[in-house]
Coordinates of N, CA and C and ligand atoms in Angstrom, one line a residue:
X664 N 4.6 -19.6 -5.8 CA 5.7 -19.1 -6.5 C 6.2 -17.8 -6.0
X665 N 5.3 -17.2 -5.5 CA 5.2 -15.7 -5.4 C 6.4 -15.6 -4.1
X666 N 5.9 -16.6 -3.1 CA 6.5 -16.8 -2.0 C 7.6 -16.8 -1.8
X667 N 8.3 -18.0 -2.8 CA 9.8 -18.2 -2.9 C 10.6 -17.0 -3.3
X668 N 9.7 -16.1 -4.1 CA 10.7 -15.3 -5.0 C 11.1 -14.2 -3.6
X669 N 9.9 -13.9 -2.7 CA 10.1 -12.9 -1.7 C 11.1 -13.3 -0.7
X670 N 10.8 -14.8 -0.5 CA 11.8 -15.3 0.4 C 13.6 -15.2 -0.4
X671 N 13.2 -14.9 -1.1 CA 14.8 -15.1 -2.5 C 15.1 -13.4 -2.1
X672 N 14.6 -12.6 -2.3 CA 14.2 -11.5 -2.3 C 14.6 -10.5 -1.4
X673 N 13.7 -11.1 -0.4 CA 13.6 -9.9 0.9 C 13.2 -11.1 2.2
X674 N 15.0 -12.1 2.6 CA 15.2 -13.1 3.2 C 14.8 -12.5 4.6
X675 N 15.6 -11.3 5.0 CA 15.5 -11.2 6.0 C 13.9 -10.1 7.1
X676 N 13.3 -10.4 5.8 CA 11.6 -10.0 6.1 C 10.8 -11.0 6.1
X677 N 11.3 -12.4 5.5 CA 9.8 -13.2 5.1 C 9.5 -13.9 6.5
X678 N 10.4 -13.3 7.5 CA 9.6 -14.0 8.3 C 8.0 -13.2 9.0
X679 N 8.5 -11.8 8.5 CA 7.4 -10.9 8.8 C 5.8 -10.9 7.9
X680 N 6.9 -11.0 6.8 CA 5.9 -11.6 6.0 C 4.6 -12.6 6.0
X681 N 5.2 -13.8 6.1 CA 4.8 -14.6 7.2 C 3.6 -14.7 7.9
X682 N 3.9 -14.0 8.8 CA 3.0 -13.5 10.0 C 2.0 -12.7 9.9
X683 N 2.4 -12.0 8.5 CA 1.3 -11.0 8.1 C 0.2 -11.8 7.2
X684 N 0.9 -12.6 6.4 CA -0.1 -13.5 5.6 C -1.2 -14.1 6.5
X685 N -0.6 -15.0 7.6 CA -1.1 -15.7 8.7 C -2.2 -14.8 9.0
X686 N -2.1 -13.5 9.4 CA -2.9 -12.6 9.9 C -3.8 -12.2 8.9
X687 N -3.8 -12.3 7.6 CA -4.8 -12.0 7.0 C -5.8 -13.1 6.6
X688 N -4.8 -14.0 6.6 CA -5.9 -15.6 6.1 C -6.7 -15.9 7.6
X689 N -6.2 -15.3 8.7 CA -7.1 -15.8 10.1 C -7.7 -14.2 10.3
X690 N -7.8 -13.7 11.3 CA -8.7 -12.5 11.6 C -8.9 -12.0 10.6
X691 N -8.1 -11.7 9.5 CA -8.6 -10.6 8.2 C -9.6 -11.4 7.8
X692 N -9.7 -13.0 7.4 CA -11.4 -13.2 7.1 C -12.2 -13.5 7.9
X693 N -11.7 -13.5 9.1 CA -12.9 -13.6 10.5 C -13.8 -12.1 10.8
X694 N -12.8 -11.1 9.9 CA -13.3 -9.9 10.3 C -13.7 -9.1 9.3
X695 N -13.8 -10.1 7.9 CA -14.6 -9.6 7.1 C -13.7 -8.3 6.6
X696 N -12.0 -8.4 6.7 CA -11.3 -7.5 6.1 C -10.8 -7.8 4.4
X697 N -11.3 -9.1 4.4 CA -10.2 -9.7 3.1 C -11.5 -11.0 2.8
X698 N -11.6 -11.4 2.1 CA -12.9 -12.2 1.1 C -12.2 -13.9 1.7
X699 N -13.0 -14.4 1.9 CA -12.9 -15.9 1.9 C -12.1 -16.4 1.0
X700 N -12.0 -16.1 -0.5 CA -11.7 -16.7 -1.7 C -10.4 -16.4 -1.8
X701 N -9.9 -15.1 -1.1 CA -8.7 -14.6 -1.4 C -7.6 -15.3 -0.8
X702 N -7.7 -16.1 0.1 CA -6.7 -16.6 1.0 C -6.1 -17.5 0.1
X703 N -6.5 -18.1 -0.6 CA -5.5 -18.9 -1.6 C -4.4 -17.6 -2.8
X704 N -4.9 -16.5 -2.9 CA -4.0 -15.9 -3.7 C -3.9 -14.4 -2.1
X705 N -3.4 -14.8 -1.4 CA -2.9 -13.9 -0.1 C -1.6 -13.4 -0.8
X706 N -0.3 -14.0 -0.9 CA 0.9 -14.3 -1.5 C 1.0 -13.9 -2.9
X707 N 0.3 -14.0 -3.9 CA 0.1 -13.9 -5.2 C -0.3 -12.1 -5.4
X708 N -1.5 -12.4 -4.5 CA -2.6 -11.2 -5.5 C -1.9 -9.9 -4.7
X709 N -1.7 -10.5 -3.1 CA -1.9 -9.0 -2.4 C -0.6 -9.0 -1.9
X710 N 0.4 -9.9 -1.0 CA 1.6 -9.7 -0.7 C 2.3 -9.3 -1.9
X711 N 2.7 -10.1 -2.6 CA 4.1 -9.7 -3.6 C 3.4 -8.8 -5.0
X712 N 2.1 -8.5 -5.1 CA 1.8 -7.1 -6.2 C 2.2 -6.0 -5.6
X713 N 2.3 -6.2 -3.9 CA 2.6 -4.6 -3.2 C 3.9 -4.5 -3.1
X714 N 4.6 -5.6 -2.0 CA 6.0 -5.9 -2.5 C 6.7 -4.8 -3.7
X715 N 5.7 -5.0 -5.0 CA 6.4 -5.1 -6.1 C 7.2 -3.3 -5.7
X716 N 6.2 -2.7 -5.5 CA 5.9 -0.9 -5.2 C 7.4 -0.6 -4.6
X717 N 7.8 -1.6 -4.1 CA 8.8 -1.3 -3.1 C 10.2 -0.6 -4.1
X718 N 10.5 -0.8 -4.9 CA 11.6 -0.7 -5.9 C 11.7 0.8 -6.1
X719 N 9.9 1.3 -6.0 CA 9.9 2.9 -6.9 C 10.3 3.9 -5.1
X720 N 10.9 3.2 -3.4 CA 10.5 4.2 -3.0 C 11.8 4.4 -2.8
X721 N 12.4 5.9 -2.1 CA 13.7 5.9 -2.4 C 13.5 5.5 -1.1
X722 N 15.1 5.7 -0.8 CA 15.8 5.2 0.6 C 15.6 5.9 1.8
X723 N 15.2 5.5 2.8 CA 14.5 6.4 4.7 C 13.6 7.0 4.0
X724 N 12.8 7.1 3.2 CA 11.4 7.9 3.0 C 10.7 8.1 3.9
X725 N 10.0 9.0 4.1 CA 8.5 8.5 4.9 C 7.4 8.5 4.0
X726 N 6.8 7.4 4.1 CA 5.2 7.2 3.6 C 3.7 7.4 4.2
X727 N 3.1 7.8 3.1 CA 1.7 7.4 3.8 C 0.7 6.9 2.6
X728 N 0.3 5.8 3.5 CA -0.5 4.7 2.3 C -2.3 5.2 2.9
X729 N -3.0 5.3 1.6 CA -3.9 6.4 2.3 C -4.9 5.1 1.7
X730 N -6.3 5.0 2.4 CA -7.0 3.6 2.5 C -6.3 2.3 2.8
X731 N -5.7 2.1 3.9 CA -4.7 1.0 3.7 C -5.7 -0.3 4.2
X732 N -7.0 -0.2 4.4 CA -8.0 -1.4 4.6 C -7.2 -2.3 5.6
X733 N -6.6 -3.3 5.2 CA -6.0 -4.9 6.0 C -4.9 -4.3 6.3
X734 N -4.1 -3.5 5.3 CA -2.8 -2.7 5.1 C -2.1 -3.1 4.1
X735 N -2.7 -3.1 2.9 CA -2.3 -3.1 1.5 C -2.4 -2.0 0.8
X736 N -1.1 -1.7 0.0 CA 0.0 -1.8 0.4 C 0.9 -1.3 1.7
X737 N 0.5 -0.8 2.2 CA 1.3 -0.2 3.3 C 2.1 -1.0 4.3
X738 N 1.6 -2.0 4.9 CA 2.3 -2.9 6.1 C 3.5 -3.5 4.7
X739 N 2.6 -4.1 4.0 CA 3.5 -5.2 3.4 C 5.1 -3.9 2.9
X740 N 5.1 -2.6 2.6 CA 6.2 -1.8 2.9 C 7.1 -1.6 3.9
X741 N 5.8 -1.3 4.7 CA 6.6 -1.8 5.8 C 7.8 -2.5 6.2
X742 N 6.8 -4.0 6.0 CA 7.5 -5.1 6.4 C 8.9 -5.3 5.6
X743 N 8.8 -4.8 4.2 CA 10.2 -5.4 3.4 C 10.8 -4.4 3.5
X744 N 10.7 -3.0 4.1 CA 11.6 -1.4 4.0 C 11.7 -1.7 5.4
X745 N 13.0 -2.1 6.2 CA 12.9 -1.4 7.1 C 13.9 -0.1 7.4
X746 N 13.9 1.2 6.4 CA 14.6 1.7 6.4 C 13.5 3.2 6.6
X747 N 12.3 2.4 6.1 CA 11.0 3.5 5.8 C 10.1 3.6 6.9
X748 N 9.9 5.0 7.1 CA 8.5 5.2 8.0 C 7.0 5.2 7.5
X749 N 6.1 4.7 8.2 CA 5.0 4.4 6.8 C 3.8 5.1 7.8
X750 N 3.3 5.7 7.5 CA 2.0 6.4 8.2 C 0.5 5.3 7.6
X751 N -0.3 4.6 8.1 CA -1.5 4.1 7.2 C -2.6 4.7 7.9
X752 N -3.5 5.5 6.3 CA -4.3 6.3 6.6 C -5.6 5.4 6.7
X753 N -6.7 5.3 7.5 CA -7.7 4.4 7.4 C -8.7 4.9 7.9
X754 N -10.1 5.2 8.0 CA -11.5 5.9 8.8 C -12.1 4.6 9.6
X755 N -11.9 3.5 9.0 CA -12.9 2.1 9.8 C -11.8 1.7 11.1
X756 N -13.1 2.1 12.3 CA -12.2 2.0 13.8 C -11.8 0.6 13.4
X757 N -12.5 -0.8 13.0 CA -12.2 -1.9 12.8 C -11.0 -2.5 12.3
X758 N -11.0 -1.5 11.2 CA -9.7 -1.4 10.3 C -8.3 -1.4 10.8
X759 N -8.5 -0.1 12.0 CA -7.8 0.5 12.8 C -7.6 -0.9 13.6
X760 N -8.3 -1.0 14.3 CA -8.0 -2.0 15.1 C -7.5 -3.5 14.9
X761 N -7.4 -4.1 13.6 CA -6.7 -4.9 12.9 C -5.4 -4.4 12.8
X762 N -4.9 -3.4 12.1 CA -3.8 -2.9 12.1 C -2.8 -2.7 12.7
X763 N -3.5 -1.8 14.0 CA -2.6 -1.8 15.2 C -1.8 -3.2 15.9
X764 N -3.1 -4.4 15.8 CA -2.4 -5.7 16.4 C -1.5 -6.2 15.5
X765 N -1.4 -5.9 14.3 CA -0.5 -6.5 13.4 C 0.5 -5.9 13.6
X766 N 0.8 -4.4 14.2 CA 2.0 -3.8 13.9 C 2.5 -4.1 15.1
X767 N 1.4 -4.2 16.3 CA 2.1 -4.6 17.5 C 2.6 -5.9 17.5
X768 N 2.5 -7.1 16.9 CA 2.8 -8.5 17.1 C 3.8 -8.6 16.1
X769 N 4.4 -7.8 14.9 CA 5.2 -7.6 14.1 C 6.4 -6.8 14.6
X770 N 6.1 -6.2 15.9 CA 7.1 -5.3 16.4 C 7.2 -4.2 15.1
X771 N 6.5 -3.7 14.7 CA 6.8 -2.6 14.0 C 6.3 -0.9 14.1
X772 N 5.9 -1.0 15.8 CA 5.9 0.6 16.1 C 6.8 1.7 16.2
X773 N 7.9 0.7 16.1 CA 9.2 2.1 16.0 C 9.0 2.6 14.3
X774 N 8.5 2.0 13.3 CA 8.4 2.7 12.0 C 7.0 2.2 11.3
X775 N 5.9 1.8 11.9 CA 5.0 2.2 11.5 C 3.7 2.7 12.1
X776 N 3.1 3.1 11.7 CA 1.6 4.2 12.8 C 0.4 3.8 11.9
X777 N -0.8 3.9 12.6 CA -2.0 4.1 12.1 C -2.6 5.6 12.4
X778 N -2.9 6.0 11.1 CA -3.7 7.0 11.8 C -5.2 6.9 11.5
X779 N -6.4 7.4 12.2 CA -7.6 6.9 12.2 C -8.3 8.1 11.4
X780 N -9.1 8.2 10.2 CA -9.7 9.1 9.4 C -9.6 9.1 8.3
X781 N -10.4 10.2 7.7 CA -10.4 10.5 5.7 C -9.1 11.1 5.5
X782 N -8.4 10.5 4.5 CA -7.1 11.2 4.0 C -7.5 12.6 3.7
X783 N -8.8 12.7 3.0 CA -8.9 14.7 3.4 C -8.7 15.5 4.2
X784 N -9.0 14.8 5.9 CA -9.6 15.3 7.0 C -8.4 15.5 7.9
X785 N -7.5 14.2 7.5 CA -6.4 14.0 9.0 C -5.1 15.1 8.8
X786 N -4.7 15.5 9.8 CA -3.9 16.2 10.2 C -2.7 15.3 10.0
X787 N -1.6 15.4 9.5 CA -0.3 14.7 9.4 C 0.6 15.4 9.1
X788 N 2.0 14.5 9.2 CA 3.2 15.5 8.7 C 3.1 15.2 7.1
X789 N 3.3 15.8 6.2 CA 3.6 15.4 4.7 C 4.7 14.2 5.0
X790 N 4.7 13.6 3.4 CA 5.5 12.3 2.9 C 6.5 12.8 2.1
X791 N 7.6 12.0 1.4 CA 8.1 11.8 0.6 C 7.1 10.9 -0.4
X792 N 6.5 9.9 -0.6 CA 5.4 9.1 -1.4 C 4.7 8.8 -0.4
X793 N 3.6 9.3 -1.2 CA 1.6 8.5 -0.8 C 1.6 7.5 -1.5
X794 N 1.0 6.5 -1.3 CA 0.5 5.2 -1.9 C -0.6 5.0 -1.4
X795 N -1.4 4.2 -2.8 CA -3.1 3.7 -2.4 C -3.2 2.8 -3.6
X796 N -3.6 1.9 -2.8 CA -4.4 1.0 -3.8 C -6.0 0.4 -3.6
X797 N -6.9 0.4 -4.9 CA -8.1 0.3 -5.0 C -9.3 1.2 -3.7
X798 N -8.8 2.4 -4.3 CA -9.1 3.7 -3.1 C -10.3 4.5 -3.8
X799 N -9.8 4.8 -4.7 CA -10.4 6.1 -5.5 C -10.1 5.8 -6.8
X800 N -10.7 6.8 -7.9 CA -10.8 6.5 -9.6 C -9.5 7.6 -9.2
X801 N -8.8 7.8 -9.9 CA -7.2 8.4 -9.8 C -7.5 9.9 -9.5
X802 N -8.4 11.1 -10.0 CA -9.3 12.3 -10.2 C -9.1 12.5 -8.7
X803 N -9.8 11.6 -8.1 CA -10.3 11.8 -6.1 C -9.6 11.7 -5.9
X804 N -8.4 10.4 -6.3 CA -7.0 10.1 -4.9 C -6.1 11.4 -5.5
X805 N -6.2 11.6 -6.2 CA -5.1 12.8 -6.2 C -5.7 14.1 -5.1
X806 N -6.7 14.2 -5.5 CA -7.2 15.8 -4.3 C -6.8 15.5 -3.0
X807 N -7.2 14.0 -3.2 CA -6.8 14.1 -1.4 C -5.1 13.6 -1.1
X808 N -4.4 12.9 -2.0 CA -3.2 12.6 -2.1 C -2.4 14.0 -2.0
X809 N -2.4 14.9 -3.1 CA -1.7 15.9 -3.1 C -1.1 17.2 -2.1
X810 N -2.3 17.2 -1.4 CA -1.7 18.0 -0.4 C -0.8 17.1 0.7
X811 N -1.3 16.1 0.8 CA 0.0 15.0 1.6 C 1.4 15.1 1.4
X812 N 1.6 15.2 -0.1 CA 2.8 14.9 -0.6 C 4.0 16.2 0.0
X813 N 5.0 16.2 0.3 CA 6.3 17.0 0.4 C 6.7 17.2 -0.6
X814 N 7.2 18.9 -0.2 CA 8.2 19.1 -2.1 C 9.1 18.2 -2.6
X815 N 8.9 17.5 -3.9 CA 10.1 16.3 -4.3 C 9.3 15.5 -4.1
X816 N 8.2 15.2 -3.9 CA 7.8 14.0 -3.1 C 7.1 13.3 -4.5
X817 N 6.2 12.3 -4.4 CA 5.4 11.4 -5.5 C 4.4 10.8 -4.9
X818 N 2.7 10.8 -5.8 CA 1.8 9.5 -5.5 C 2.6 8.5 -6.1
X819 N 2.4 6.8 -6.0 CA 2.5 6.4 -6.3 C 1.2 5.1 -6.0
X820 N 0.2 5.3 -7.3 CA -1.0 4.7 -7.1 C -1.3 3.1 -7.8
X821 N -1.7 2.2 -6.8 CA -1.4 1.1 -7.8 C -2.4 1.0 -8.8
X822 N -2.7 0.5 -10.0 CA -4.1 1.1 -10.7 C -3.5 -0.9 -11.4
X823 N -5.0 -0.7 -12.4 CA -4.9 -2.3 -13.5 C -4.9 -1.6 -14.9
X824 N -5.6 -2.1 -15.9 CA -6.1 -1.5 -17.1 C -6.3 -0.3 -17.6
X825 N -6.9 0.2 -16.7 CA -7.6 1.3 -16.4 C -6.5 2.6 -16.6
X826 N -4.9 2.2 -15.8 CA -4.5 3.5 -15.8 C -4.7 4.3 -16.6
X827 N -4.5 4.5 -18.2 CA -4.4 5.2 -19.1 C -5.6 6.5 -19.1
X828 N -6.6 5.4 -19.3 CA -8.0 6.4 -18.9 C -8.4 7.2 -17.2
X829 N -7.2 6.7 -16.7 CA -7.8 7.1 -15.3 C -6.9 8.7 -15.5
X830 N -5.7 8.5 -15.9 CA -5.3 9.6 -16.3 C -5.4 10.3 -17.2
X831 N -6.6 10.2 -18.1 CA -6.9 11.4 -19.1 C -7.6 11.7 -18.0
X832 N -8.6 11.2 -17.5 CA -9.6 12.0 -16.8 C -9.2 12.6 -15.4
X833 N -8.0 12.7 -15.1 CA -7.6 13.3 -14.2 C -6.8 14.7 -14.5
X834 N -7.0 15.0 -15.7 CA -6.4 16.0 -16.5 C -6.6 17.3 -15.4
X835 N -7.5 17.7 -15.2 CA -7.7 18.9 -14.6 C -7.2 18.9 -13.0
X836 N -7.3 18.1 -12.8 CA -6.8 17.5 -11.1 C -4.7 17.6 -11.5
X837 N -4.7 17.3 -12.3 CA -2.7 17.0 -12.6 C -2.2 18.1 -12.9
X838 N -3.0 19.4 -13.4 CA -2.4 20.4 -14.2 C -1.3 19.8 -14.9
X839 N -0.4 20.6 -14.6 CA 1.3 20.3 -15.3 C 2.0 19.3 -15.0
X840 N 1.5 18.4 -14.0 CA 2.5 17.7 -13.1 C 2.5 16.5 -14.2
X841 N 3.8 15.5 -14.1 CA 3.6 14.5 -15.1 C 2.9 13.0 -14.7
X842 N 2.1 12.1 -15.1 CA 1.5 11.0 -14.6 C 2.2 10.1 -15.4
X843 N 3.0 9.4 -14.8 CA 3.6 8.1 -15.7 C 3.0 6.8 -15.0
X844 N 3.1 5.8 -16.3 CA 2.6 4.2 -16.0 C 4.0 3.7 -15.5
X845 N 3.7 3.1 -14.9 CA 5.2 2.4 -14.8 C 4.9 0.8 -14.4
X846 N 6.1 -0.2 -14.7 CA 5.3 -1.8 -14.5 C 6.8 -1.7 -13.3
X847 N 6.5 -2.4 -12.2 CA 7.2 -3.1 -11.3 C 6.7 -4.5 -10.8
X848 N 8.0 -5.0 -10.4 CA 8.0 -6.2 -9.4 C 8.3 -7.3 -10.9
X849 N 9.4 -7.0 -11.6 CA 9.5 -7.9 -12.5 C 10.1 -9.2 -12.0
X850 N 10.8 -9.5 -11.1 CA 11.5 -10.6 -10.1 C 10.7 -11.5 -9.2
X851 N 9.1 -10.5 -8.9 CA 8.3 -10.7 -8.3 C 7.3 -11.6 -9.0
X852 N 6.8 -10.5 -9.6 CA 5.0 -10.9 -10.1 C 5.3 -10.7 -11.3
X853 N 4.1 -11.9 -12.3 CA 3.4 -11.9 -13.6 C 2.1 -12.2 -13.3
X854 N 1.3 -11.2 -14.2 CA 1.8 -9.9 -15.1 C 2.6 -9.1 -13.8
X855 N 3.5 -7.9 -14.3 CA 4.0 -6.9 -13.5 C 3.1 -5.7 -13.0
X856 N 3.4 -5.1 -11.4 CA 2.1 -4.3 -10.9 C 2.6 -3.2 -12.4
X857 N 0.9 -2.5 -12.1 CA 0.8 -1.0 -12.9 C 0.7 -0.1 -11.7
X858 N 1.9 0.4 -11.6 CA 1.4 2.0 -10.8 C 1.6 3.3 -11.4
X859 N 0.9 4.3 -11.2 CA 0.7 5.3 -11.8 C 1.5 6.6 -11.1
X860 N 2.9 7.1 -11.2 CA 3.4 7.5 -10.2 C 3.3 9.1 -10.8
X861 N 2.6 10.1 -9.8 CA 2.4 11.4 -9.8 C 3.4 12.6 -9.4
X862 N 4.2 13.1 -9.8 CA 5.7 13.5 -9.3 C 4.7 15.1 -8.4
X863 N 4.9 15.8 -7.4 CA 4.3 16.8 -6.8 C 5.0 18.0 -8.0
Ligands
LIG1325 C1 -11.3 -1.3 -1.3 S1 -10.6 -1.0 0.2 C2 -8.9 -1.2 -0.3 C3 -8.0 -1.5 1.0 C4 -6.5 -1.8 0.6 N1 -5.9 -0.6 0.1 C5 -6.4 -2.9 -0.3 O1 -5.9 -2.7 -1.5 O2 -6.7 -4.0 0.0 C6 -10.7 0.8 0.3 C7 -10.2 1.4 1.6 O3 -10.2 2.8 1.6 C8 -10.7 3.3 2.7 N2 -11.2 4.7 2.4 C9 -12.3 5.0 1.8 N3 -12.4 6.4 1.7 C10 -11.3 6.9 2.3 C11 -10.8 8.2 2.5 N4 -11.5 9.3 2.1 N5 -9.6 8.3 3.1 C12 -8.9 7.2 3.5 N6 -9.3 6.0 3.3 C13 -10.5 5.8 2.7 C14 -11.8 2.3 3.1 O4 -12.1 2.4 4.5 C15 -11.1 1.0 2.8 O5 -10.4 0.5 3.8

């Protein structure tokens, strides 16, 4: 279902899309990037919940998706933005090395990069929006999210249930700044993603 809506969607990407799925259901479980079990919900759970993110970014942004593991969410922005530059922050050389081949066989090194390390550690240009999904309890991804961000800029974290409490307990990490739930990907996905977007 998920499929058709992207191809309905975001026509002139699914064929990237595509390719990327391809790439996760073959090397991503050969390499132990993505679960056996997952390849039946590739499209469902992980393409079009990230998809969904795409609505909250503004227009030519630059991004950095920090844990991007296979490159969720990040490639899959990639792939449907091509208007966005997407930095994906990752420490596993393996990780790295999955990545790179996808962005190279995707043709997407004119707007997207890996960079190799801890989003604490690496040296980068600040974003317009950070993204992460299933990285950190919200408390950690912000310390290390925050200084990434550019003035104006936003986390935008995908979270489940959990947000509400992830955001009390991030209290002292947010000071003043505001933490809103927000549901996206209504066209896309049911239930709709939860992301938790952090304004700088
Ligand atoms: C559970 S995986 C999630 C991967 C992907 N975001 C997803 O949703 O499928 C967590 C990822 O975060 C990365 N990671 C862990 N600590 C990190 C850090 N300090 N900075 C950047 N990435 C980190 C791990 O290497 C791993 O790829």
């Amino acid at each position: 279902m998920s499929r058709e809506l992207l191809l309905a969607k975001y026509p002139e990407s699914f064929a990237g899309l595509t390719s990327y799925a391809h790439w996760l259901a073959t090397a991503g479980v050969e390499r132990g990037l993505i679960g056996p079990r997952e390849t039946e919900r590739i499209w469902d759970r992980h393409i079009a919940n990230c998809a969904a993110m795409a609505e909250l970014i503004p227009a030519n942004a630059r991004v950095i998706d920090i844990g991007s593991g296979a490159g969720l969410p990040g490639l899959v922005l990639g792939i449907v933005r091509p208007d966005i530059h997407v930095t994906l922050i990752e420490p596993l050389q393996r990780r790295c090395d999955f990545l790179n081949e996808v962005i190279a066989d995707l043709e997407l090194g004119q707007r997207v990069e890996v960079t190799r390390g801890r989003a604490q550690d690496v040296s980068v240009a600040k974003a317009d929006v950070v993204t992460a999904r299933a990285v950190a309890p919200l408390n950690k991804l912000l310390t290390w999210a925050l200084p990434l961000v550019a003035p104006g800029g936003q986390v935008l974290a995908m979270k489940g249930s959990s947000a509400p409490t992830e955001i009390e307990e991030a209290a002292s990490v947010l000071k003043n700044r505001n933490a809103e739930i927000i549901l996206c990907g209504q066209d896309l996905v049911d239930p709709m993603t939860t992301v938790v977007r952090v304004s700088s």
